[in-house]
Amino acid sequence: MRKTALIAAAFTTLAVTQVSAADLPGKGITVKPVQSTISEETFQTLLVSRALEKLGYTVDKPSEVDYNVGYTTIAAGDGTFIATNWKPLHDDMYNAAGGDEKFYRKGEYVSGAAQGYLIDKKTAEKYHITNIAQLKDPKLAKLFDTNNDGKADLTGCTPGWGCEAVINHQIQAYGLSDTVEHNQGNYSAMIADTIARYKQGKPILYYTWTPYWVSDVLKPGKDVVWLQVPFSSLPGKQKGIDTKLANGANYGFPVNSMHIVANKAWAEKNPAAAKLFSEMKLPLADINAQNSFMHSGQSSEEDINRHVDGWIKAHQAQFDKWVNDALAAAK
């Protein structure tokens, strides 16, 4: 109560931007960010951490865990927030860990995240392949066979990311079980092999998403093409979602948004942080650009911190507005 009173008093006598360090709403509170093992998500996470630090919070380094573990950790109060909640891709994990009763999720951090299946443009044009269902044909599937078992090898999704459940479901739904093998494992290693095959002039079949650096290396429309699916079909909570776009194309995945998800009880006790989470927005193109820097070799902790600082400097007015709005919410 005394701390709340002090904060309130500070706001009655000072402008938001002039709050002293001792009276910042996050003073004495430690935040524990959670993120997946995808290092390219560190940029989004650290940007939130920087803003929280401006509010006076002590912010730990992000803990890297599988998404499902991340959600249960936050729901239990052992973690504070995750900045990469994919909606609707993560709906099953989100709901399994407690859903809206356990989590605070307001605002949209990143918009327009796409996913889907791609093949190299040369093979697509030579064999007129536009739809993944065409790989029911063993002759076409064999074009993408990397281990001589007769099946097309799809560079797929790391278990635990959520996309693996969609891919496995769609392989069944589209009748591809006999002709397509969904290779799951370390995505970074698998996609490196896929890119190496492409450079050797061999056909490739892979899953990817944006924002991520792969589409900067294998450019859709130039090097590779997106494959459509024969109809919309998604598992679990996503069942019934129509993935067809306004132009009639259907790539099998709905366009996702990314959200900052926090422990609900913590967010209710920390209105400044909650306001911050609800307001922050990061352009997808900026994430793609940063991820490309990482792929080109700027991937150390120091590099990523520099990228975060550079983004803030380039968007200082926007960043300051988030912080000031959050400070005002602590009244």
PDB file of C-alpha atoms in Angstrom, residues 170-311:
ATOM      1  CA  GLN A 170      -2.445 -32.227 -43.368  1.00  0.00           C
ATOM      2  CA  ILE A 171      -0.332 -35.092 -44.677  1.00  0.00           C
ATOM      3  CA  GLN A 172      -3.148 -37.401 -43.546  1.00  0.00           C
ATOM      4  CA  ALA A 173      -5.959 -35.110 -44.703  1.00  0.00           C
ATOM      5  CA  TYR A 174      -4.510 -34.671 -48.196  1.00  0.00           C
ATOM      6  CA  GLY A 175      -3.794 -38.388 -48.669  1.00  0.00           C
ATOM      7  CA  LEU A 176      -0.015 -37.968 -48.707  1.00  0.00           C
ATOM      8  CA  SER A 177       0.958 -40.547 -46.064  1.00  0.00           C
ATOM      9  CA  ASP A 178       2.246 -43.032 -48.638  1.00  0.00           C
ATOM     10  CA  THR A 179       4.262 -40.552 -50.671  1.00  0.00           C
ATOM     11  CA  VAL A 180       5.497 -37.757 -48.358  1.00  0.00           C
ATOM     12  CA  GLU A 181       7.750 -38.090 -45.303  1.00  0.00           C
ATOM     13  CA  HIS A 182       7.598 -35.264 -42.756  1.00  0.00           C
ATOM     14  CA  ASN A 183      11.159 -34.900 -41.492  1.00  0.00           C
ATOM     15  CA  GLN A 184      11.170 -33.455 -37.964  1.00  0.00           C
ATOM     16  CA  GLY A 185      14.204 -32.457 -35.972  1.00  0.00           C
ATOM     17  CA  ASN A 186      16.474 -29.464 -35.586  1.00  0.00           C
ATOM     18  CA  TYR A 187      15.024 -27.028 -38.115  1.00  0.00           C
ATOM     19  CA  SER A 188      18.210 -24.979 -38.467  1.00  0.00           C
ATOM     20  CA  ALA A 189      20.211 -28.076 -39.419  1.00  0.00           C
ATOM     21  CA  MET A 190      17.517 -29.411 -41.735  1.00  0.00           C
ATOM     22  CA  ILE A 191      17.008 -26.136 -43.595  1.00  0.00           C
ATOM     23  CA  ALA A 192      20.786 -25.749 -43.999  1.00  0.00           C
ATOM     24  CA  ASP A 193      20.825 -29.133 -45.781  1.00  0.00           C
ATOM     25  CA  THR A 194      17.841 -28.040 -47.885  1.00  0.00           C
ATOM     26  CA  ILE A 195      19.586 -24.838 -48.971  1.00  0.00           C
ATOM     27  CA  ALA A 196      22.721 -26.826 -49.807  1.00  0.00           C
ATOM     28  CA  ARG A 197      20.615 -29.129 -52.023  1.00  0.00           C
ATOM     29  CA  TYR A 198      19.120 -26.106 -53.754  1.00  0.00           C
ATOM     30  CA  LYS A 199      22.599 -24.718 -54.471  1.00  0.00           C
ATOM     31  CA  GLN A 200      23.483 -28.086 -56.026  1.00  0.00           C
ATOM     32  CA  GLY A 201      20.527 -27.694 -58.380  1.00  0.00           C
ATOM     33  CA  LYS A 202      18.456 -30.441 -56.732  1.00  0.00           C
ATOM     34  CA  PRO A 203      14.698 -30.245 -56.089  1.00  0.00           C
ATOM     35  CA  ILE A 204      13.664 -29.144 -52.604  1.00  0.00           C
ATOM     36  CA  LEU A 205      10.429 -29.331 -50.582  1.00  0.00           C
ATOM     37  CA  TYR A 206      10.205 -27.519 -47.256  1.00  0.00           C
ATOM     38  CA  TYR A 207       8.025 -25.778 -44.697  1.00  0.00           C
ATOM     39  CA  THR A 208       8.874 -22.306 -43.455  1.00  0.00           C
ATOM     40  CA  TRP A 209       7.327 -19.210 -41.921  1.00  0.00           C
ATOM     41  CA  THR A 210       7.698 -15.457 -41.803  1.00  0.00           C
ATOM     42  CA  PRO A 211       9.219 -13.555 -40.128  1.00  0.00           C
ATOM     43  CA  TYR A 212      12.363 -15.646 -40.585  1.00  0.00           C
ATOM     44  CA  TRP A 213      15.545 -15.379 -42.626  1.00  0.00           C
ATOM     45  CA  VAL A 214      14.888 -18.365 -44.939  1.00  0.00           C
ATOM     46  CA  SER A 215      12.686 -16.343 -47.295  1.00  0.00           C
ATOM     47  CA  ASP A 216      15.502 -13.830 -47.633  1.00  0.00           C
ATOM     48  CA  VAL A 217      17.860 -16.584 -48.853  1.00  0.00           C
ATOM     49  CA  LEU A 218      15.339 -18.597 -50.875  1.00  0.00           C
ATOM     50  CA  LYS A 219      13.201 -15.803 -52.279  1.00  0.00           C
ATOM     51  CA  PRO A 220       9.581 -16.749 -53.066  1.00  0.00           C
ATOM     52  CA  GLY A 221       8.773 -15.960 -56.692  1.00  0.00           C
ATOM     53  CA  LYS A 222      12.435 -15.904 -57.678  1.00  0.00           C
ATOM     54  CA  ASP A 223      14.052 -19.045 -56.269  1.00  0.00           C
ATOM     55  CA  VAL A 224      11.074 -20.939 -54.858  1.00  0.00           C
ATOM     56  CA  VAL A 225       7.266 -20.949 -55.009  1.00  0.00           C
ATOM     57  CA  TRP A 226       4.584 -21.433 -52.369  1.00  0.00           C
ATOM     58  CA  LEU A 227       2.420 -24.516 -52.838  1.00  0.00           C
ATOM     59  CA  GLN A 228      -1.309 -24.338 -52.367  1.00  0.00           C
ATOM     60  CA  VAL A 229      -3.384 -27.000 -50.611  1.00  0.00           C
ATOM     61  CA  PRO A 230      -6.548 -28.656 -51.983  1.00  0.00           C
ATOM     62  CA  PHE A 231      -8.759 -27.474 -49.100  1.00  0.00           C
ATOM     63  CA  SER A 232      -8.596 -26.016 -45.592  1.00  0.00           C
ATOM     64  CA  SER A 233      -7.820 -28.583 -42.889  1.00  0.00           C
ATOM     65  CA  LEU A 234      -6.391 -27.857 -39.438  1.00  0.00           C
ATOM     66  CA  PRO A 235      -6.221 -29.830 -36.179  1.00  0.00           C
ATOM     67  CA  GLY A 236      -7.497 -29.169 -32.668  1.00  0.00           C
ATOM     68  CA  LYS A 237      -8.712 -25.676 -31.778  1.00  0.00           C
ATOM     69  CA  GLN A 238      -7.945 -24.484 -35.301  1.00  0.00           C
ATOM     70  CA  LYS A 239     -10.454 -26.915 -36.794  1.00  0.00           C
ATOM     71  CA  GLY A 240     -12.959 -25.116 -38.944  1.00  0.00           C
ATOM     72  CA  ILE A 241     -10.701 -22.153 -39.773  1.00  0.00           C
ATOM     73  CA  ASP A 242     -10.864 -21.304 -43.467  1.00  0.00           C
ATOM     74  CA  THR A 243      -7.318 -20.742 -44.720  1.00  0.00           C
ATOM     75  CA  LYS A 244      -8.386 -19.510 -48.147  1.00  0.00           C
ATOM     76  CA  LEU A 245      -7.245 -15.957 -48.872  1.00  0.00           C
ATOM     77  CA  ALA A 246      -9.393 -13.209 -50.369  1.00  0.00           C
ATOM     78  CA  ASN A 247      -7.798 -13.817 -53.787  1.00  0.00           C
ATOM     79  CA  GLY A 248      -8.869 -17.480 -53.693  1.00  0.00           C
ATOM     80  CA  ALA A 249      -5.394 -18.898 -53.011  1.00  0.00           C
ATOM     81  CA  ASN A 250      -5.073 -21.387 -50.150  1.00  0.00           C
ATOM     82  CA  TYR A 251      -1.672 -22.112 -48.601  1.00  0.00           C
ATOM     83  CA  GLY A 252      -2.992 -24.279 -45.767  1.00  0.00           C
ATOM     84  CA  PHE A 253      -2.216 -21.975 -42.839  1.00  0.00           C
ATOM     85  CA  PRO A 254      -4.131 -18.931 -41.624  1.00  0.00           C
ATOM     86  CA  VAL A 255      -2.201 -15.691 -41.422  1.00  0.00           C
ATOM     87  CA  ASN A 256      -1.056 -15.560 -37.787  1.00  0.00           C
ATOM     88  CA  SER A 257      -0.516 -12.713 -35.373  1.00  0.00           C
ATOM     89  CA  MET A 258       1.977 -12.728 -32.515  1.00  0.00           C
ATOM     90  CA  HIS A 259       1.119 -11.556 -29.025  1.00  0.00           C
ATOM     91  CA  ILE A 260       2.856 -10.833 -25.750  1.00  0.00           C
ATOM     92  CA  VAL A 261       1.369 -13.252 -23.212  1.00  0.00           C
ATOM     93  CA  ALA A 262       1.943 -12.754 -19.484  1.00  0.00           C
ATOM     94  CA  ASN A 263       0.877 -14.413 -16.261  1.00  0.00           C
ATOM     95  CA  LYS A 264      -2.576 -12.932 -15.649  1.00  0.00           C
ATOM     96  CA  ALA A 265      -2.255 -12.501 -11.880  1.00  0.00           C
ATOM     97  CA  TRP A 266       1.115 -10.754 -12.347  1.00  0.00           C
ATOM     98  CA  ALA A 267      -0.272  -8.463 -15.055  1.00  0.00           C
ATOM     99  CA  GLU A 268      -3.175  -7.452 -12.815  1.00  0.00           C
ATOM    100  CA  LYS A 269      -0.710  -6.452 -10.078  1.00  0.00           C
ATOM    101  CA  ASN A 270       1.471  -4.601 -12.601  1.00  0.00           C
ATOM    102  CA  PRO A 271      -0.780  -2.324 -14.662  1.00  0.00           C
ATOM    103  CA  ALA A 272       2.180  -0.439 -16.131  1.00  0.00           C
ATOM    104  CA  ALA A 273       3.636  -3.621 -17.627  1.00  0.00           C
ATOM    105  CA  ALA A 274       0.185  -4.765 -18.750  1.00  0.00           C
ATOM    106  CA  LYS A 275      -0.340  -1.471 -20.587  1.00  0.00           C
ATOM    107  CA  LEU A 276       3.073  -1.820 -22.216  1.00  0.00           C
ATOM    108  CA  PHE A 277       2.309  -5.370 -23.392  1.00  0.00           C
ATOM    109  CA  SER A 278      -0.963  -4.212 -24.922  1.00  0.00           C
ATOM    110  CA  GLU A 279       0.560  -1.302 -26.858  1.00  0.00           C
ATOM    111  CA  MET A 280       3.852  -2.585 -28.264  1.00  0.00           C
ATOM    112  CA  LYS A 281       3.887  -3.266 -32.012  1.00  0.00           C
ATOM    113  CA  LEU A 282       6.799  -4.474 -34.120  1.00  0.00           C
ATOM    114  CA  PRO A 283       6.704  -4.507 -37.945  1.00  0.00           C
ATOM    115  CA  LEU A 284       7.224  -7.943 -39.441  1.00  0.00           C
ATOM    116  CA  ALA A 285       9.666  -6.488 -41.982  1.00  0.00           C
ATOM    117  CA  ASP A 286      11.897  -5.268 -39.141  1.00  0.00           C
ATOM    118  CA  ILE A 287      12.078  -8.789 -37.681  1.00  0.00           C
ATOM    119  CA  ASN A 288      12.929 -10.211 -41.102  1.00  0.00           C
ATOM    120  CA  ALA A 289      15.735  -7.664 -41.468  1.00  0.00           C
ATOM    121  CA  GLN A 290      17.165  -8.429 -38.032  1.00  0.00           C
ATOM    122  CA  ASN A 291      16.946 -12.182 -38.640  1.00  0.00           C
ATOM    123  CA  SER A 292      18.851 -11.695 -41.899  1.00  0.00           C
ATOM    124  CA  PHE A 293      21.635  -9.944 -39.984  1.00  0.00           C
ATOM    125  CA  MET A 294      21.795 -12.962 -37.666  1.00  0.00           C
ATOM    126  CA  HIS A 295      21.979 -15.375 -40.594  1.00  0.00           C
ATOM    127  CA  SER A 296      24.816 -13.374 -42.137  1.00  0.00           C
ATOM    128  CA  GLY A 297      26.900 -13.850 -38.983  1.00  0.00           C
ATOM    129  CA  GLN A 298      25.707 -11.156 -36.573  1.00  0.00           C
ATOM    130  CA  SER A 299      24.191 -13.662 -34.166  1.00  0.00           C
ATOM    131  CA  SER A 300      26.123 -13.214 -30.918  1.00  0.00           C
ATOM    132  CA  GLU A 301      24.454 -11.921 -27.770  1.00  0.00           C
ATOM    133  CA  GLU A 302      26.343  -8.657 -28.259  1.00  0.00           C
ATOM    134  CA  ASP A 303      25.131  -8.408 -31.877  1.00  0.00           C
ATOM    135  CA  ILE A 304      21.481  -8.970 -30.959  1.00  0.00           C
ATOM    136  CA  ASN A 305      21.660  -6.410 -28.145  1.00  0.00           C
ATOM    137  CA  ARG A 306      23.120  -3.937 -30.636  1.00  0.00           C
ATOM    138  CA  HIS A 307      20.253  -4.641 -33.048  1.00  0.00           C
ATOM    139  CA  VAL A 308      17.727  -3.991 -30.267  1.00  0.00           C
ATOM    140  CA  ASP A 309      19.427  -0.731 -29.261  1.00  0.00           C
ATOM    141  CA  GLY A 310      19.589   0.343 -32.901  1.00  0.00           C
ATOM    142  CA  TRP A 311      15.888  -0.332 -33.418  1.00  0.00           C
TER     143      TRP A 311
END
